[in-house]
GROMACS .gro file of C-alpha atoms in nm:
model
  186
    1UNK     CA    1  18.083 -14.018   2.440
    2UNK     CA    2  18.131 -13.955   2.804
    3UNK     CA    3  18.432 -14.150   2.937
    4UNK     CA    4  18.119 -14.436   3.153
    5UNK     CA    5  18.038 -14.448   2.742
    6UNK     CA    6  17.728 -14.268   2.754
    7UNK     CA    7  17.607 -14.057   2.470
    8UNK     CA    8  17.630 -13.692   2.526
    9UNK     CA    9  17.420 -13.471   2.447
   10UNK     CA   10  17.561 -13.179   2.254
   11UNK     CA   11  17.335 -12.867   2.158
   12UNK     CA   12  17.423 -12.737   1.839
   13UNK     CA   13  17.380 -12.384   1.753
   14UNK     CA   14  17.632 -12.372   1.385
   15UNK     CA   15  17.772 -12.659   1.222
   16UNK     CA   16  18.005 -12.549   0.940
   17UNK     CA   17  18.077 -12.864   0.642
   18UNK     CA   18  18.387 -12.766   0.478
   19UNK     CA   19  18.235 -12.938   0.137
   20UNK     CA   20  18.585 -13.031  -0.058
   21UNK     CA   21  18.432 -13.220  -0.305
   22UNK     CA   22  18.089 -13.241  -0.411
   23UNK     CA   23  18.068 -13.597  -0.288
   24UNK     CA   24  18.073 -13.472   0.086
   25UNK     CA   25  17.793 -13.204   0.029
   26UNK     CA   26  17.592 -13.526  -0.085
   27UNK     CA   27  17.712 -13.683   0.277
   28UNK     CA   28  17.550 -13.342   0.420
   29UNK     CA   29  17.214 -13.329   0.245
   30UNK     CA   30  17.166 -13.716   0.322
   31UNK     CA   31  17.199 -13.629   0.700
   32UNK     CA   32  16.969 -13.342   0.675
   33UNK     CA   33  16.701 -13.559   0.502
   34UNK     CA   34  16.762 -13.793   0.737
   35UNK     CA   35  16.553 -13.577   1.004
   36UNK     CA   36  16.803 -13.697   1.268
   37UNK     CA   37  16.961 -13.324   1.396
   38UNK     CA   38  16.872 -13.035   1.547
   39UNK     CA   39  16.916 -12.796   1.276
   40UNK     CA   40  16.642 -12.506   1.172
   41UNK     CA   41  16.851 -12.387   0.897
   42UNK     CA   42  17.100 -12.443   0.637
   43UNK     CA   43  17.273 -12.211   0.431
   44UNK     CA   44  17.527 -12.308   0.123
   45UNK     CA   45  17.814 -12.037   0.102
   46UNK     CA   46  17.863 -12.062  -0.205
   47UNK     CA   47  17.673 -12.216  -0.506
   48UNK     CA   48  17.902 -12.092  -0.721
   49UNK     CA   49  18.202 -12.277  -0.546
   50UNK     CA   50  17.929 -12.643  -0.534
   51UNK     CA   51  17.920 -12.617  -0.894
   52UNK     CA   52  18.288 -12.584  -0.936
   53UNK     CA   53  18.323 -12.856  -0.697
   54UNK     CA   54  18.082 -13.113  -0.940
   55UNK     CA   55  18.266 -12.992  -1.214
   56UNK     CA   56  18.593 -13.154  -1.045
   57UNK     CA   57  18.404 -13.451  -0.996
   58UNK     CA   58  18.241 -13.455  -1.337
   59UNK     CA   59  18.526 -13.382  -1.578
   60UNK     CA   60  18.832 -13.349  -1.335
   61UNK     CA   61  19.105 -13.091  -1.435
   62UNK     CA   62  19.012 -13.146  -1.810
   63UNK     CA   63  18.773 -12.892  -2.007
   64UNK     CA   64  18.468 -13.057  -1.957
   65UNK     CA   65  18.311 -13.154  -2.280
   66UNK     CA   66  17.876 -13.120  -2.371
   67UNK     CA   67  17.785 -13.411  -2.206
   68UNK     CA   68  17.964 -13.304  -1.895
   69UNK     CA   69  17.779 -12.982  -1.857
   70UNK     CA   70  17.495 -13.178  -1.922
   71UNK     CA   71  17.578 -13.393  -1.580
   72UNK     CA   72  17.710 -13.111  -1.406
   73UNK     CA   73  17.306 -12.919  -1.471
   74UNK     CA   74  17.098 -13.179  -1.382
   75UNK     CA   75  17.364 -13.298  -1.083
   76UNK     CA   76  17.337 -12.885  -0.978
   77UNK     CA   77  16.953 -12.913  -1.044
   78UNK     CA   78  16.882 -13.245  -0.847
   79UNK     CA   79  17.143 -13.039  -0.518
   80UNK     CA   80  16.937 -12.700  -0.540
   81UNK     CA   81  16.587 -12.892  -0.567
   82UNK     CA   82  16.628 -13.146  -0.295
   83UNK     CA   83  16.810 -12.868  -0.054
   84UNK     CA   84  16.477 -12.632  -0.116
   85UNK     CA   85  16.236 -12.960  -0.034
   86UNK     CA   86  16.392 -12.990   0.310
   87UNK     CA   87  16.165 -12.693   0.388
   88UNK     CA   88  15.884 -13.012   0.337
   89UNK     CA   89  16.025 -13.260   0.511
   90UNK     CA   90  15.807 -13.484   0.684
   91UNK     CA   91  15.955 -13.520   1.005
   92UNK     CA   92  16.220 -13.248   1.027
   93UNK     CA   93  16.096 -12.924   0.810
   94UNK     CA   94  16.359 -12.703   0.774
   95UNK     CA   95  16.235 -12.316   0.835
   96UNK     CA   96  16.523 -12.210   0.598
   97UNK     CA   97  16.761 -12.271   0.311
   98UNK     CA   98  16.947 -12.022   0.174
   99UNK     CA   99  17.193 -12.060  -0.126
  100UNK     CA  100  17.449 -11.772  -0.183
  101UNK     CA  101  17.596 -11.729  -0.495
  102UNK     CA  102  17.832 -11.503  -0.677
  103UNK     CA  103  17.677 -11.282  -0.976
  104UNK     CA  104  17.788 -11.127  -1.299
  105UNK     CA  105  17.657 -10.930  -1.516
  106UNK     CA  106  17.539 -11.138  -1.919
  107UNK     CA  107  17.300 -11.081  -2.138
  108UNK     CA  108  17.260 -10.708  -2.011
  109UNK     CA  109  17.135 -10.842  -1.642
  110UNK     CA  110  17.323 -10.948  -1.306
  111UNK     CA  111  17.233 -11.322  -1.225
  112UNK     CA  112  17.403 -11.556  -1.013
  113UNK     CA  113  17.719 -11.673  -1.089
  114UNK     CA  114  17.639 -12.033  -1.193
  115UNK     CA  115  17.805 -12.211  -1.550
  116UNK     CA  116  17.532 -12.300  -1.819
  117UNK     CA  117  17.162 -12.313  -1.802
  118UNK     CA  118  17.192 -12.314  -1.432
  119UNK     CA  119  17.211 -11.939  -1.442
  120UNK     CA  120  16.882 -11.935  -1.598
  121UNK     CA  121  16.675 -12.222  -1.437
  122UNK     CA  122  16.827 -12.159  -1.029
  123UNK     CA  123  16.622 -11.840  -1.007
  124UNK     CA  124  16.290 -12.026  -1.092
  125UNK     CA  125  16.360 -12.340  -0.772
  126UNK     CA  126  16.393 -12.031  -0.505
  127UNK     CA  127  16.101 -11.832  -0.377
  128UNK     CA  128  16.334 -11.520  -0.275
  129UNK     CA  129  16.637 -11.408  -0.474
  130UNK     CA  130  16.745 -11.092  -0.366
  131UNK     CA  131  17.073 -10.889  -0.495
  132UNK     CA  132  17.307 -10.781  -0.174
  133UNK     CA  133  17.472 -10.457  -0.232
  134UNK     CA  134  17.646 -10.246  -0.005
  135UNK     CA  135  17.561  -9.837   0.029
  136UNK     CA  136  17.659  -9.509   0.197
  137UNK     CA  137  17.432  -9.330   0.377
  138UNK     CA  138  17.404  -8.974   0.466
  139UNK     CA  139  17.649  -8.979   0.735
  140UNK     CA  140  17.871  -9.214   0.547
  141UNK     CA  141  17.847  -9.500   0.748
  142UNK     CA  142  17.778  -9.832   0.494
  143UNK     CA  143  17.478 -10.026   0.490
  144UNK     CA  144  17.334 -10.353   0.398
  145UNK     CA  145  17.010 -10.339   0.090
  146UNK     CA  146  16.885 -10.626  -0.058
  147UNK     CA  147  16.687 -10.574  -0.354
  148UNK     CA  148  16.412 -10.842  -0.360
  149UNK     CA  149  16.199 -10.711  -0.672
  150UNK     CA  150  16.384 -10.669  -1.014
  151UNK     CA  151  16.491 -10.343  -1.099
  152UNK     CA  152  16.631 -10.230  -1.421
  153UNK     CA  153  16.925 -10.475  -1.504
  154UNK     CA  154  16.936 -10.661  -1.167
  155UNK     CA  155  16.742 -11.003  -1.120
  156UNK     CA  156  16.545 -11.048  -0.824
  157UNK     CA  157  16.208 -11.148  -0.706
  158UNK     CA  158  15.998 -11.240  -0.341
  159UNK     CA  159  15.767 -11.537  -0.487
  160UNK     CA  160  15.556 -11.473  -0.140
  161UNK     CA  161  15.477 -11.139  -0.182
  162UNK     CA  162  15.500 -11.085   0.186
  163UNK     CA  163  15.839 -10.918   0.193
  164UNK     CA  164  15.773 -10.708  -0.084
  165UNK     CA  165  15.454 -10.580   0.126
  166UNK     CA  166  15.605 -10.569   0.433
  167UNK     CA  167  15.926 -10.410   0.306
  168UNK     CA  168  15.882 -10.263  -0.077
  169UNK     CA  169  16.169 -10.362  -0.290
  170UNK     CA  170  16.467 -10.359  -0.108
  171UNK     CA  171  16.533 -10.439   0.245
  172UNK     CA  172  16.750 -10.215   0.478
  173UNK     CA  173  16.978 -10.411   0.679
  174UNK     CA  174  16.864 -10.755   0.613
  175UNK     CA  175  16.779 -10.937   0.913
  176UNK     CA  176  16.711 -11.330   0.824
  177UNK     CA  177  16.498 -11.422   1.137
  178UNK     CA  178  16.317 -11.132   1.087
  179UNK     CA  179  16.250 -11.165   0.732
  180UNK     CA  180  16.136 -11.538   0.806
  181UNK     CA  181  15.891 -11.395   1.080
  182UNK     CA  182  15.762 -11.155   0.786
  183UNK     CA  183  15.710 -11.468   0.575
  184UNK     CA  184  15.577 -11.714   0.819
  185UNK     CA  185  15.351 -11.427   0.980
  186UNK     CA  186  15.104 -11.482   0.592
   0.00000   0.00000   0.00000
């Protein structure tokens, strides 16, 4: 407020939610389904880290036992899934949402590092999972790839088809807003 009282207007270009328990990244999603901001995008840095934190709120410091892993999928589930419907929303469609995630390598593949049957289902809720690597060109100067169509013992996959056209398999220097342009442009 302005010091008459009057609401300001603020334009927002990044809003960063230090999410310290999973109860706050609740608080975040119910704002962004609220439609009331300005926001195009949101991106969750990292999934890995959300799980951990509904673990903590699930079992505390103490092993968590089946039923808790139970919670802590379909709690994980429920997150992912209503995040990716904000690109629906009625009032305030969101053009992106992007979930980052840590990966190892099990069962003779790299998948996101995620606990449980999370590691499995996650993949089939997002219409791009790509696999961010880091090479050396020629000149030995490093460079962003993204690999967006699986390859050998690496899980990805481009659901619309339009990057994988537009691009082939992996993506030099990934560019978000361009990408998005690629998608919205079929």
């Amino acid at each position: 407020k302005t010091p008459t009282g009057a609401v300001e207007e603020v334009e927002w270009v990044t809003c960063i939610v230090l999410a310290r328990d999973f109860s706050l990244m609740s608080l975040a999603y119910d704002w962004l389904n609220s439609g009331q901001h300005p926001f195009r995008s949101v991106v969750v840095d990292s999934l890995t880290e959300l799980q951990k934190r509904a673990i903590d709120q699930t079992s505390g410091i103490e092993q968590p036992n089946q039923q808790d892993w139970g919670t802590v999928l379909r709690v994980m589930e429920d997150q992912v899934r209503k995040l990716r419907d904000l690109l629906y929303h009625p009032t305030r469609p969101l053009e992106c949402v992007m979930l980052i995630a840590l990966t190892h390598y099990r069962d003779g593949k790299f998948r996101p590092f995620v606990k449980g049957q999370l590691e499995l289902t996650l993949p089939g809720f997002i219409d791009v999972v790509g696999y961010l690597y880091v090479q050396t060109d020629a000149d030995g100067n490093l460079a962003r790839q993204m690999l967006i169509a699986p390859l050998g013992d690496l899980d990805a996959k481009d659901r619309t088809n339009a990057l994988t056209v537009h691009y082939g398999p992996t993506i030099q220097n990934p560019d978000l807003e361009q990408m998005l342009q690629v998608i919205d442009a079929n």
